[in-house]
Coordinates of C-alpha atoms (C1' of nucleotides) in Angstrom, one line a residue:
Chain K
X1 CA 139.1 90.5 -78.7
X2 CA 142.3 90.0 -80.6
X3 CA 142.6 92.3 -83.0
X4 CA 141.7 91.5 -86.4
X5 CA 143.8 92.3 -88.3
X6 CA 148.0 91.5 -87.7
X7 CA 150.3 94.0 -88.0
X8 CA 150.3 96.1 -91.6
X9 CA 153.8 94.9 -91.9
X10 CA 155.8 93.1 -89.8
X11 CA 154.2 89.8 -89.3
X12 CA 153.7 89.0 -92.6
X13 CA 156.3 89.9 -93.8
X14 CA 159.2 89.3 -91.2
X15 CA 157.7 86.0 -90.3
X16 CA 158.1 83.3 -92.6
X17 CA 161.9 84.0 -92.8
X18 CA 162.5 83.0 -89.0
X19 CA 160.0 78.9 -89.1
X20 CA 158.2 76.8 -89.8
X21 CA 155.1 78.6 -90.7
X22 CA 153.1 76.6 -87.8
X23 CA 155.2 77.3 -85.4
X24 CA 155.7 80.9 -86.4
X25 CA 152.6 81.9 -85.9
X26 CA 151.6 80.0 -83.3
X27 CA 154.6 81.4 -81.0
X28 CA 153.7 84.8 -82.8
X29 CA 149.3 84.2 -81.1
X30 CA 151.0 84.7 -77.5
X31 CA 152.6 87.2 -78.1
X32 CA 149.9 88.9 -80.5
X33 CA 147.8 90.5 -78.9
X34 CA 150.1 91.8 -76.5
X35 CA 151.1 95.9 -75.1
X36 CA 154.1 97.1 -77.9
X37 CA 157.0 99.2 -75.4
X38 CA 159.5 100.6 -77.3
X39 CA 163.2 101.7 -76.4
X40 CA 165.6 104.3 -78.0
X41 CA 168.5 103.3 -79.5
X42 CA 171.6 102.1 -76.8
X43 CA 168.8 102.1 -73.8
X44 CA 168.7 98.2 -71.4
X45 CA 165.7 96.7 -72.3
X46 CA 167.0 93.5 -69.2
X47 CA 170.0 94.3 -67.5
X48 CA 173.0 90.8 -66.3
X49 CA 171.1 89.6 -62.9
X50 CA 168.1 91.9 -62.5
X51 CA 165.0 89.4 -62.6
X52 CA 164.6 87.6 -65.5
X53 CA 160.5 87.9 -64.7
X54 CA 159.4 88.6 -68.7
X55 CA 160.6 87.3 -71.7
X56 CA 160.0 89.4 -75.4
X57 CA 159.3 89.3 -79.3
X58 CA 161.1 91.8 -81.7
X59 CA 158.8 93.1 -83.2
X60 CA 161.0 95.2 -85.0
X61 CA 164.8 96.4 -84.2
X62 CA 168.2 94.2 -83.4
X63 CA 169.9 94.1 -80.1
X64 CA 173.0 92.6 -78.5
X65 CA 173.1 90.6 -76.0
X66 CA 176.0 90.8 -74.0
X67 CA 177.8 90.3 -70.6
X68 CA 181.0 93.1 -69.0
X69 CA 183.9 91.4 -67.2
X70 CA 185.1 92.3 -64.3
X71 CA 188.4 94.0 -65.8
X72 CA 185.9 96.0 -68.9
X73 CA 185.9 93.8 -71.4
X74 CA 182.9 93.3 -73.1
X75 CA 181.8 90.1 -74.4
X76 CA 178.5 90.2 -76.8
X77 CA 176.9 87.1 -77.1
X78 CA 175.1 87.2 -79.7
X79 CA 172.3 89.9 -81.7
X80 CA 168.4 89.4 -81.7
X81 CA 166.6 90.6 -84.6
X82 CA 163.2 91.1 -86.2
X83 CA 161.4 88.4 -85.2
X84 CA 163.1 86.5 -82.0
X85 CA 163.2 85.9 -79.2
X86 CA 164.4 87.3 -76.4
X87 CA 165.5 85.9 -72.9
X88 CA 163.7 82.3 -72.8
X89 CA 166.7 80.9 -72.1
X90 CA 166.7 82.8 -68.8
X91 CA 166.3 81.0 -65.5
X92 CA 166.1 83.1 -62.6
X93 CA 168.3 85.8 -63.5
X94 CA 168.8 87.5 -66.6
X95 CA 172.3 85.7 -67.6
X96 CA 172.9 88.8 -69.5
X97 CA 171.5 92.3 -70.9
X98 CA 169.8 93.4 -73.8
X99 CA 170.5 96.7 -75.0
X100 CA 168.7 98.7 -78.7
X101 CA 171.3 98.5 -81.2
X102 CA 168.5 100.2 -83.3
X103 CA 165.1 102.0 -81.8
X104 CA 162.9 99.1 -81.6
X105 CA 159.2 97.8 -80.6
X106 CA 158.9 95.3 -78.3
X107 CA 156.5 92.5 -76.5
X108 CA 157.1 91.4 -73.3
X109 CA 155.3 88.5 -72.0
X110 CA 155.3 87.4 -68.0
X111 CA 157.4 84.8 -67.2
X112 CA 154.8 83.3 -64.9
X113 CA 152.2 83.6 -67.9
X114 CA 153.7 81.7 -69.7
X115 CA 154.1 79.5 -67.7
X116 CA 150.7 79.1 -67.0
X117 CA 149.9 79.2 -70.6
X118 CA 152.3 76.3 -71.0
X119 CA 150.9 74.5 -67.9
X120 CA 148.1 71.9 -69.9
X121 CA 149.8 72.7 -73.7
X122 CA 152.4 70.6 -74.9
X123 CA 151.8 71.4 -77.9
X124 CA 153.2 75.1 -76.8
X125 CA 156.0 73.7 -74.4
X126 CA 157.5 71.4 -77.7
X127 CA 156.9 75.2 -79.5
X128 CA 159.1 76.7 -76.8
X129 CA 161.5 73.7 -76.8
X130 CA 162.2 73.9 -80.0
X131 CA 162.6 76.9 -79.2
X132 CA 165.4 76.1 -76.9
X133 CA 167.1 73.8 -78.3
X134 CA 167.5 76.3 -81.4
X135 CA 169.8 79.1 -78.7
X136 CA 171.6 76.0 -78.1
X137 CA 172.9 74.8 -81.5
X138 CA 173.4 78.7 -81.9
X139 CA 175.5 78.8 -79.2
X140 CA 177.9 75.6 -80.1
X141 CA 178.1 76.8 -83.2
X142 CA 179.3 79.7 -82.4
X143 CA 182.2 77.9 -79.7
X144 CA 183.5 76.7 -83.0
X145 CA 183.8 80.0 -85.2
X146 CA 185.1 81.3 -81.8
X147 CA 187.8 78.1 -80.8
X148 CA 188.3 77.4 -84.7
X149 CA 187.8 79.6 -87.5
X150 CA 190.8 82.3 -88.4
X151 CA 189.4 86.1 -88.7
X152 CA 188.3 86.2 -91.9
X153 CA 186.8 83.3 -91.5
X154 CA 184.5 84.4 -88.8
X155 CA 183.3 87.4 -90.4
X156 CA 182.4 85.3 -93.7
X157 CA 180.3 82.8 -90.9
X158 CA 178.3 86.1 -89.6
X159 CA 178.1 87.4 -92.4
X160 CA 176.7 84.3 -93.9
X161 CA 174.5 83.5 -90.8
X162 CA 173.0 86.8 -90.7
X163 CA 172.2 86.5 -94.0
X164 CA 169.9 83.2 -93.2
X165 CA 168.6 84.5 -90.2
X166 CA 166.9 88.0 -92.2
X167 CA 166.3 85.8 -94.8
X168 CA 168.1 87.5 -97.5
X169 CA 170.0 84.7 -99.1
X170 CA 166.9 83.9 -100.5
X171 CA 166.8 86.6 -103.1
X172 CA 169.2 87.8 -105.8
X173 CA 171.3 89.7 -104.3
X174 CA 171.9 89.3 -101.1
X175 CA 172.0 92.6 -99.5
X176 CA 172.4 92.9 -95.1
X177 CA 171.6 95.1 -93.5
X178 CA 173.8 95.7 -90.0
X179 CA 173.2 97.7 -88.1
X180 CA 174.9 97.2 -85.6
X181 CA 179.3 99.1 -85.7
X182 CA 182.1 97.7 -86.3
X183 CA 183.2 97.4 -82.3
X184 CA 180.2 95.4 -81.6
X185 CA 180.7 93.2 -84.6
X186 CA 184.6 93.0 -83.4
X187 CA 183.3 92.1 -79.9
X188 CA 180.4 89.2 -81.3
X189 CA 183.6 87.6 -83.3
X190 CA 186.2 87.7 -80.8
X191 CA 188.3 90.1 -82.7
X192 CA 189.4 93.6 -82.6
X193 CA 187.7 96.6 -84.4
X194 CA 190.7 97.7 -87.0
X195 CA 190.6 93.3 -87.1
X196 CA 186.8 93.2 -88.4
X197 CA 187.7 95.9 -90.8
X198 CA 190.5 95.4 -92.4
X199 CA 188.2 91.1 -93.0
X200 CA 186.1 93.6 -94.3
X201 CA 187.7 94.7 -96.9
X202 CA 189.0 92.2 -98.2
X203 CA 186.2 90.3 -98.7
X204 CA 185.7 93.5 -100.6
X205 CA 188.8 93.8 -102.5
X206 CA 188.8 89.3 -102.8
X207 CA 185.8 90.0 -105.1
X208 CA 183.0 88.7 -102.1
X209 CA 181.9 91.1 -101.5
X210 CA 180.5 95.4 -101.7
X211 CA 179.8 97.0 -98.7
X212 CA 177.8 99.7 -99.5
X213 CA 177.9 102.7 -96.9
X214 CA 178.8 101.0 -93.0
X215 CA 175.4 99.2 -92.7
X216 CA 174.7 97.0 -95.5
X217 CA 176.8 94.2 -97.3
X218 CA 175.6 92.5 -100.5
X219 CA 177.0 89.4 -100.7
X220 CA 178.3 88.6 -104.0
X221 CA 180.0 85.4 -103.9
X222 CA 177.5 83.7 -101.3
X223 CA 179.3 80.1 -102.2
X224 CA 182.8 80.5 -101.7
X225 CA 181.6 82.6 -98.6
X226 CA 180.2 79.4 -97.1
X227 CA 182.8 77.5 -97.7
X228 CA 185.3 79.9 -96.0
X229 CA 182.9 80.3 -93.0
X230 CA 183.7 75.7 -92.8
X231 CA 180.1 75.6 -94.4
X232 CA 179.5 75.1 -90.1
X233 CA 175.2 75.6 -90.4
X234 CA 175.0 73.1 -94.0
X235 CA 177.2 71.4 -93.5
X236 CA 176.0 67.6 -93.7
X237 CA 177.8 65.6 -90.9
X238 CA 181.6 64.2 -91.3
X239 CA 181.4 60.6 -92.6
X240 CA 182.1 58.5 -90.0
X241 CA 185.1 56.3 -91.0
X242 CA 186.5 58.7 -92.8
X243 CA 187.3 60.8 -90.7
X244 CA 191.3 61.4 -90.4
X245 CA 190.8 61.7 -86.6
X246 CA 192.3 59.4 -84.6
X247 CA 191.0 59.4 -81.3
X248 CA 193.7 59.0 -78.6
X249 CA 193.1 55.7 -76.5
X250 CA 193.4 55.9 -72.3
X251 CA 195.1 55.9 -70.6
X252 CA 198.0 57.9 -72.4
Chain C
X1 CA 190.9 49.2 -64.6
X2 CA 190.8 53.0 -64.4
X3 CA 189.0 55.0 -61.1
X4 CA 188.2 52.4 -59.9
X5 CA 190.0 53.9 -57.0
X6 CA 188.4 57.3 -57.6
X7 CA 184.8 56.7 -57.3
X8 CA 183.6 53.4 -55.0
X9 CA 180.0 54.4 -54.6
X10 CA 179.2 56.9 -58.0
X11 CA 175.9 58.4 -57.3
X12 CA 175.9 58.8 -53.5
X13 CA 179.8 60.5 -53.9
X14 CA 179.6 62.4 -57.3
X15 CA 175.8 64.0 -57.3
X16 CA 175.1 66.5 -54.8
X17 CA 178.6 68.3 -57.1
X18 CA 175.9 68.8 -59.6
X19 CA 172.4 70.3 -58.4
X20 CA 170.4 70.6 -55.7
X21 CA 169.8 66.9 -53.8
X22 CA 166.0 67.1 -55.0
X23 CA 167.3 67.5 -58.9
X24 CA 169.9 64.8 -58.7
X25 CA 167.6 62.5 -56.6
X26 CA 164.5 62.9 -59.0
X27 CA 166.3 62.7 -62.0
X28 CA 169.1 59.7 -61.0
X29 CA 165.8 57.2 -59.8
X30 CA 164.5 57.7 -63.5
X31 CA 168.0 56.4 -65.1
X32 CA 168.7 54.1 -61.6
X33 CA 167.0 50.8 -63.0
X34 CA 168.3 51.1 -66.5
X35 CA 171.0 48.4 -67.8
X36 CA 174.2 49.4 -67.7
X37 CA 176.0 50.9 -71.6
X38 CA 180.3 49.8 -72.0
X39 CA 182.1 51.4 -73.2
X40 CA 186.5 51.2 -74.1
X41 CA 188.4 54.4 -73.7
X42 CA 188.5 55.8 -77.3
X43 CA 185.3 54.5 -78.1
X44 CA 182.2 56.4 -79.7
X45 CA 178.7 57.0 -78.3
X46 CA 177.0 58.1 -80.9
X47 CA 178.0 60.8 -84.4
X48 CA 176.6 63.7 -85.0
X49 CA 173.9 63.8 -87.0
X50 CA 173.0 60.1 -86.3
X51 CA 169.2 60.0 -84.8
X52 CA 169.3 61.6 -81.7
X53 CA 167.4 58.6 -80.0
X54 CA 169.1 58.5 -76.1
X55 CA 169.4 60.4 -73.6
X56 CA 172.9 59.2 -70.7
X57 CA 173.4 59.0 -67.8
X58 CA 177.0 59.1 -67.2
X59 CA 178.0 56.3 -64.8
X60 CA 181.3 56.9 -64.8
X61 CA 183.8 58.1 -66.6
X62 CA 184.9 60.8 -68.9
X63 CA 183.6 62.2 -72.6
X64 CA 184.9 64.4 -75.0
X65 CA 181.5 65.7 -76.8
X66 CA 183.1 67.2 -80.7
X67 CA 182.8 68.3 -84.0
X68 CA 184.9 68.0 -87.6
X69 CA 185.7 70.7 -89.6
X70 CA 185.1 70.3 -93.0
X71 CA 189.5 70.4 -93.0
X72 CA 189.3 68.7 -90.2
X73 CA 189.5 70.5 -87.7
X74 CA 188.9 68.9 -84.6
X75 CA 186.4 71.8 -82.2
X76 CA 186.0 69.7 -78.7
X77 CA 182.1 71.5 -77.4
X78 CA 182.6 70.1 -74.6
X79 CA 183.6 67.4 -70.9
X80 CA 181.4 65.2 -69.9
X81 CA 182.2 63.6 -66.5
X82 CA 180.2 61.5 -64.0
X83 CA 176.9 62.2 -63.4
X84 CA 176.7 64.7 -66.0
X85 CA 173.9 63.8 -68.6
X86 CA 174.2 64.0 -72.5
X87 CA 172.1 64.2 -75.1
X88 CA 169.6 65.8 -73.6
X89 CA 169.7 69.3 -75.9
X90 CA 169.6 67.6 -78.9
X91 CA 166.8 67.1 -81.5
X92 CA 166.2 65.1 -84.1
X93 CA 170.2 64.2 -84.6
X94 CA 172.6 65.0 -82.5
X95 CA 174.4 67.7 -82.9
X96 CA 178.4 66.2 -81.6
X97 CA 180.0 63.2 -81.3
X98 CA 180.1 61.4 -78.6
X99 CA 183.4 59.9 -77.9
X100 CA 184.9 57.9 -74.4
X101 CA 188.0 59.5 -72.9
X102 CA 188.3 56.5 -70.4
X103 CA 186.2 54.0 -69.9
X104 CA 183.3 54.9 -69.2
X105 CA 179.6 53.4 -67.2
X106 CA 176.4 55.1 -68.4
X107 CA 172.8 54.3 -68.7
X108 CA 170.6 54.8 -71.6
X109 CA 167.3 56.1 -72.0
X110 CA 165.0 55.7 -74.4
X111 CA 163.8 59.6 -75.4
X112 CA 160.6 58.2 -76.7
X113 CA 160.4 57.1 -73.4
X114 CA 161.1 60.1 -71.2
X115 CA 159.0 62.2 -73.1
X116 CA 156.4 59.6 -72.0
X117 CA 157.4 59.6 -68.6
X118 CA 157.8 63.7 -68.3
X119 CA 154.1 63.6 -70.1
X120 CA 152.0 64.5 -67.1
X121 CA 155.2 65.5 -65.0
X122 CA 155.2 69.2 -64.3
X123 CA 158.4 67.9 -62.3
X124 CA 160.5 66.6 -64.2
X125 CA 159.6 68.6 -66.9
X126 CA 161.2 71.2 -65.0
X127 CA 164.2 69.6 -63.7
X128 CA 164.5 68.8 -67.4
X129 CA 164.3 72.3 -67.7
X130 CA 166.6 73.2 -65.6
X131 CA 169.7 71.0 -67.0
X132 CA 168.5 72.4 -70.6
X133 CA 168.4 76.7 -69.4
X134 CA 172.8 74.9 -67.6
X135 CA 173.5 74.1 -70.9
X136 CA 173.1 77.0 -72.4
X137 CA 174.9 78.6 -69.9
X138 CA 177.7 76.7 -69.6
X139 CA 177.4 77.3 -73.3
X140 CA 177.3 80.6 -73.3
X141 CA 180.5 80.9 -70.6
X142 CA 182.4 79.1 -73.1
X143 CA 181.4 81.9 -76.0
X144 CA 182.7 83.7 -73.7
X145 CA 185.8 82.5 -72.7
X146 CA 187.0 82.0 -76.1
X147 CA 186.2 85.3 -77.6
X148 CA 187.7 87.7 -75.0
X149 CA 190.3 85.8 -73.0
X150 CA 194.4 84.6 -73.3
X151 CA 195.6 82.2 -73.8
X152 CA 196.4 81.7 -70.1
X153 CA 193.3 82.2 -69.3
X154 CA 191.2 80.4 -70.5
X155 CA 193.3 77.5 -69.1
X156 CA 192.4 79.3 -65.0
X157 CA 189.1 79.5 -66.8
X158 CA 189.6 75.9 -67.4
X159 CA 191.1 74.7 -65.0
X160 CA 188.6 76.1 -62.4
X161 CA 185.9 75.4 -64.2
X162 CA 186.6 71.2 -63.4
X163 CA 187.2 71.9 -59.7
X164 CA 184.0 73.1 -59.2
X165 CA 181.8 70.6 -61.9
X166 CA 183.3 67.8 -60.0
X167 CA 183.6 69.6 -56.4
X168 CA 187.0 69.1 -56.1
X169 CA 187.5 72.7 -55.1
X170 CA 186.0 71.7 -51.8
X171 CA 189.2 70.1 -49.9
X172 CA 192.2 71.1 -49.7
X173 CA 194.2 70.6 -51.8
X174 CA 191.5 70.6 -54.9
X175 CA 193.2 68.2 -56.6
X176 CA 191.1 67.8 -59.9
X177 CA 192.0 64.4 -62.3
X178 CA 191.8 65.2 -66.0
X179 CA 191.5 62.4 -68.2
X180 CA 192.1 63.8 -71.1
X181 CA 194.9 64.1 -73.5
X182 CA 196.7 67.9 -73.9
X183 CA 194.9 67.9 -77.8
X184 CA 191.5 67.7 -76.4
X185 CA 192.2 70.9 -74.0
X186 CA 193.7 72.9 -76.5
X187 CA 191.4 71.5 -78.9
X188 CA 188.3 72.8 -76.0
X189 CA 190.0 75.9 -75.3
X190 CA 190.9 77.0 -79.3
X191 CA 194.9 76.7 -78.5
X192 CA 197.3 74.6 -80.0
X193 CA 198.9 71.6 -78.0
X194 CA 202.3 73.4 -77.3
X195 CA 200.8 76.7 -76.4
X196 CA 198.8 74.6 -73.7
X197 CA 201.7 73.1 -72.2
X198 CA 203.4 76.0 -72.4
X199 CA 200.3 78.2 -70.1
X200 CA 200.7 74.9 -67.5
X201 CA 203.9 75.1 -67.4
X202 CA 203.6 78.6 -66.2
X203 CA 200.7 78.8 -64.3
X204 CA 202.8 76.1 -62.1
X205 CA 206.4 78.2 -62.6
X206 CA 204.3 80.4 -61.1
X207 CA 203.0 79.2 -58.3
X208 CA 199.5 78.7 -59.7
X209 CA 199.6 75.2 -59.7
X210 CA 201.3 72.2 -59.0
X211 CA 200.9 69.6 -61.8
X212 CA 201.4 65.8 -60.2
X213 CA 202.1 63.2 -64.1
X214 CA 200.2 64.5 -66.6
X215 CA 196.6 63.8 -65.9
X216 CA 196.2 65.4 -61.9
X217 CA 196.6 69.4 -61.4
X218 CA 197.1 70.3 -57.7
X219 CA 195.0 74.2 -57.3
X220 CA 197.3 76.3 -54.6
X221 CA 195.9 79.3 -55.3
X222 CA 192.6 79.1 -56.2
X223 CA 192.2 82.7 -55.7
X224 CA 194.8 84.2 -58.0
X225 CA 193.6 81.5 -60.9
X226 CA 190.4 82.6 -60.5
X227 CA 191.6 85.9 -61.0
X228 CA 192.9 85.1 -64.2
X229 CA 189.7 83.3 -65.7
X230 CA 188.1 86.4 -64.8
X231 CA 185.6 85.3 -62.7
X232 CA 183.5 84.8 -65.2
X233 CA 181.4 81.5 -63.0
X234 CA 181.4 84.2 -59.1
X235 CA 181.6 87.1 -60.2
X236 CA 178.4 89.9 -59.0
X237 CA 176.6 91.4 -62.2
X238 CA 178.5 94.1 -63.4
X239 CA 177.3 97.3 -61.2
X240 CA 174.4 98.7 -63.6
X241 CA 176.0 102.8 -63.6
X242 CA 179.7 102.3 -62.9
X243 CA 180.4 100.4 -66.0
X244 CA 183.0 102.1 -68.1
X245 CA 181.1 101.0 -71.4
X246 CA 179.4 103.7 -73.5
X247 CA 177.0 102.5 -75.9
X248 CA 177.0 103.6 -79.4
X249 CA 174.1 105.1 -80.9
X250 CA 172.1 104.8 -83.8
X251 CA 172.6 105.3 -86.3
X252 CA 176.1 105.7 -86.3
Chain O
dC1 C1' 214.9 47.5 -69.7
dG2 C1' 213.3 49.4 -73.9
dT3 C1' 209.1 51.0 -76.6
dG4 C1' 206.3 54.3 -78.5
dA5 C1' 202.8 57.7 -78.0
dG6 C1' 201.9 62.1 -75.7
dA7 C1' 204.2 66.3 -74.0
dT8 C1' 207.4 69.8 -73.2
dT9 C1' 210.2 73.1 -74.8
dG10 C1' 212.7 76.1 -78.1
dA11 C1' 213.5 79.1 -82.9
dA12 C1' 211.5 81.2 -86.5
dG13 C1' 207.4 82.6 -88.2
dT14 C1' 202.4 85.0 -89.0
dA15 C1' 198.4 86.4 -87.3
dA16 C1' 196.2 89.4 -84.8
dT17 C1' 196.4 93.9 -81.7
dT18 C1' 198.1 98.3 -80.3
dC19 C1' 199.5 102.5 -81.0
dA20 C1' 198.7 106.0 -84.5
dA21 C1' 197.0 109.2 -88.6
dG22 C1' 193.9 109.7 -91.6
dA23 C1' 188.9 109.5 -94.1
dC24 C1' 183.9 109.2 -93.8
dT25 C1' 179.7 110.5 -92.2
dA26 C1' 175.6 111.5 -89.7
dG27 C1' 174.3 115.0 -86.6
dT28 C1' 174.7 120.9 -85.2
dG29 C1' 174.9 125.4 -86.1
dG30 C1' 175.7 128.9 -88.9
Chain G
dC1 C1' 172.5 124.9 -97.5
dC2 C1' 177.0 125.0 -95.9
dA3 C1' 180.7 124.2 -93.0
dC4 C1' 181.6 122.3 -88.4
dT5 C1' 182.4 119.0 -85.2
dA6 C1' 182.1 114.2 -82.7
dG7 C1' 181.9 109.8 -83.0
dT8 C1' 182.3 106.2 -86.5
dC9 C1' 185.2 103.7 -89.5
dT10 C1' 188.9 102.7 -91.8
dT11 C1' 194.6 101.9 -92.9
dG12 C1' 199.4 102.2 -92.3
dA13 C1' 203.3 100.7 -88.5
dA14 C1' 205.3 98.3 -85.0
dT15 C1' 204.7 95.1 -81.7
dT16 C1' 202.7 90.6 -79.4
dA17 C1' 200.4 86.2 -78.6
dC18 C1' 200.1 82.1 -80.8
dT19 C1' 201.5 78.6 -83.9
dT20 C1' 203.6 76.0 -86.2
dC21 C1' 208.5 72.7 -86.9
dA22 C1' 211.9 70.8 -84.4
dA23 C1' 214.1 68.6 -80.9
dT24 C1' 214.4 65.6 -76.5
dC25 C1' 211.8 64.0 -72.8
dT26 C1' 208.4 61.7 -69.8
dC27 C1' 206.0 57.7 -68.9
dA28 C1' 202.8 53.6 -69.8
dC29 C1' 203.4 49.0 -70.7
dG30 C1' 204.7 45.5 -73.2

DNA sequence: CGTGAGATTGAAGTAATTCAAGACTAGTGG
DNA sequence: CCACTAGTCTTGAATTACTTCAATCTCACG
């Protein structure tokens, strides 16, 4: 029998932030009855190259997803917070390592079982597909950030994006918890730890944010931060005619 | 017309490079009977924000996919070559603009129709899903490139990756055609056009490549280029124990 | 053979990195 | 409880990589 009551705090408190309520309910029900795995901070959940046997949903805590380059550089692909899913877009083998930033609790669903469940269920398939599309969208967003934005803009985007993902942008003041280290943020934004520090200090100095300890940031002037971030998320599509861009013709 | 000599018989010549032969055959058959649309160089196929009504397969030519930032900067998300698909991972509205680099011919399949066709067809669904996963994988790869690699490394990765995608890496010498402009490459790699030029010149000076005109590059020392690129594609996963990385513990 | 867009190269400027020193903070042991 | 310690964070100074500005070159096409 399924649990008659939802988890005391986690589910009802955290889910509304991460999608349509119907979506959250349906995907949540997939995981709700599964046992919970715990990992300590710093522990790995899976490694790049492992057979991608399971997908996960985070009940509590924060993870970093990363790849290590041959020379030892670490590229953090992204972070995952409570309520979000993990490993859905990997086929065959995991294409990054997942590691707990904080102590975490998560539910594991075998890929084979998910496949079986979704076999005849068109609604479930589209829910999953929507998650995959969301992931692509986020990845493309990150590409734009890394390719085009400067250090301050990247940081601003990171903060605004974190606020939106955790639902913190819907209350005032906007308070976000950043459990990861500065080094994590640096490896995620393609900067050095020193640059991340400097930029955060500058945002503080300019009155855009307040820093409370190492892991709490209060977004004071959200609109300015969004503008700094290039309004990449909320921006209406660029005007088709107004584009200053004159595309080069072939041949050149 | 451009590339008439390159693609005498587009499908059979180019498909083996882009997936399993069974996959290519199946997906190709989806498009084979559809009429061909033509676009001149510089023409847009769809724009960011348009309703994502169709998906496309490129019969011939090359496209750039990009987004324009509020201040006019252009971020090229990627390129698509003959045989590749387009618009599959967009839901609701296209999340980038697609524009012909060269004159192109492509086949259009309505999303609604694809949906109907795949409704009961599990095999087709997994073929499509595989394409989507491939796209995510490529996006994550690009994130690593933009976040961690220097200018020369980025260029090397771009060249090696282009060689692999077009199948040019399976013949010697490795000759790749780059129909896009240097500005396109710059906007794709997150560099300026001058830096792209300088880096290409350096690769040439160092004997890694030969440049023939503006749009043909011969990869002379492929292994060295791959190493420069961080061996991001071919690299075996990093050793779990040998990792020099000591993950920070929580709390910090 | 002239023309113009694109490409290349050089020189100066700037943003981010590297190197280095010090400050903070959480956890430890007296 | 308090000092001690180790890891993290922050700031400054010097350096580097990339960009910007500017001039020249190349090539496809008329």
